[in-house]
Amino acid sequence: MSKSETAVIYARVSKHTSEDESVSITTQLQGLRSLAAAKGLTVVKEYVDDGISGFKNVHRPAFSSLVADMSKQQFSTILVRHFDRLARNDEDSSLIRVGCARYGIKWMTQSGELTDPAAAQGGLLASITGAVALYESKVKSERLRARYAHNRSRGVSNTGRRAFGYSMDKQTPHPTEALELQKAFAHILDGGSIFQILKDWNTRGLPTIGKSKCWSYPAIRTILTNPRYAALMTYQGQIIEDTPGDWTPLVSRQDFDDVQAILNDPKRRTSPGSKTRYLGGGIYTCQVCGSPMRTNTSSDRQTGERHVYYRCSTKLAYDGDTTKHVTVKMTLADELVRSAVVAAFAFGTADLFPTQASSSRSLSTLQAAASRVRETKGKVLRLMTQELVSEEEATSQLQELKRQELALERDIQAAIQAEMQSDLTVDLRAGMWTGGLQKVADVKRELGERFDALGVDKRRELVRTLLDVVVNGGRGEKVTITHRVVTSLNRAE
């Protein structure tokens, strides 16, 4: 078989969330296979990017593979429904044109039109086709943005998939899911925990709305923090106060706000009347699914002794989950984390946490400033929905206000953390290296003792701030610790 008789097929759709779009891939492949047969070409490979935009600068695995395979010179023709399936931006358009011209490859569209980018006319047509595709994509993007802004001003949701609790029309309550969601909000208001909801839903086999067979902790938290259930419109993560949604709310605004206050309270207990006793509960995460780890007591199979383990909360909540989530003995994980915190203080800079003295404003002043920024963000959103400012101008102002808010939040966190640094280090590191290795060892031991003397809440806050802790499965390294502040302590990849 000569190279001139061989071809490859490339098919792409931008989204795979609807049945028609999924069929589009099948339709493209069927049509292009028929085209190959009619032209006497043998298809040696098919490349498919399902649900990936050709306009946005995102990675397209199949397209990248196609470009890489050009240099192998194993095919002469690329079959594609239309050139805009290959590229809808300048970068990809140039990449495919130059590659085809360099290796003597042509492309043929569904209509049978053959383009040779190495020829003068073919190169011109390819450039024009690519420019037209880019123009059409930009026009479509602008039209969609305008439509979304108009929808927001009328309280019409721009969401694609239905939310749990709503019927397929995305407007009316689902006969069973809505009741479950309302019970979940009430459970949190009554002092319950997300973990208890997770266990209840999975035990009773409550179906999810996605591909997962069981509920996870992050999925339920996402539901409980979604403003949609109070019929609230949002834009860039902010609630638009003066424009209620046109769908039926499942919970009241007051209940929604109260639940957010409970879930965002760092001092919130995981169950009524109990105190946090363990360092990593709810902080360490499962490497398999990303859910937080919870403590569980069980007996050692060999000795019969009782030990405390960190187990994935998803696995604890649903015995029927066949996925192999992770487990680690509490003493092993906590000792590794303790050593990492001590190392951060021993080898980090003197201002591991910015101290209060580094800011000329008090904690109360910082909190008041953050409150004013949030109020201003609400005013900008109201002006935009009333069309008193353009969406472009509003977006620019919101981005600046977001930057200010994040800076204030960092200063507030630094003020809170200053006390913890003072309790733990003070003057320990002064002259640490002048006393040799024994001095270093003494300092680390003293740091460890001071860490142990802190209350569990302060120790947990240190872990949250300084480290990311992931519990792994298998027989290898059981715990992966990544330093968030003293990054020089992280191992090179």
Short mmCIF file of C-alpha atoms in Angstrom, two decimals, residues 353-359 361-364 366-367 408-421:
data_model
loop_
_atom_site.label_atom_id
_atom_site.label_comp_id
_atom_site.label_asym_id
_atom_site.label_seq_id
_atom_site.Cartn_x
_atom_site.Cartn_y
_atom_site.Cartn_z
CA PHE A 353 3.68 33.84 59.20
CA PRO A 354 3.48 37.62 58.76
CA THR A 355 3.13 39.05 62.25
CA GLN A 356 0.54 41.60 63.29
CA ALA A 357 3.29 44.15 63.73
CA SER A 358 3.94 44.00 59.97
CA SER A 359 0.57 45.65 59.36
CA ARG A 361 -4.00 48.12 60.76
CA SER A 362 -5.58 46.14 63.56
CA LEU A 363 -7.50 42.92 63.03
CA SER A 364 -10.85 44.69 63.50
CA LEU A 366 -8.89 44.69 58.43
CA GLN A 367 -12.19 42.86 58.93
CA LEU A 408 -7.28 41.61 53.04
CA GLU A 409 -8.05 37.96 53.73
CA ARG A 410 -4.32 37.22 53.69
CA ASP A 411 -3.67 40.03 56.17
CA ILE A 412 -6.49 38.82 58.44
CA GLN A 413 -5.17 35.27 58.36
CA ALA A 414 -1.67 36.55 59.12
CA ALA A 415 -2.93 38.41 62.17
CA ILE A 416 -4.60 35.28 63.49
CA GLN A 417 -1.56 33.13 62.78
CA ALA A 418 0.83 35.55 64.50
CA GLU A 419 -0.20 34.25 67.92
CA MET A 420 0.53 30.67 66.90
CA GLN A 421 4.00 31.57 65.66
#
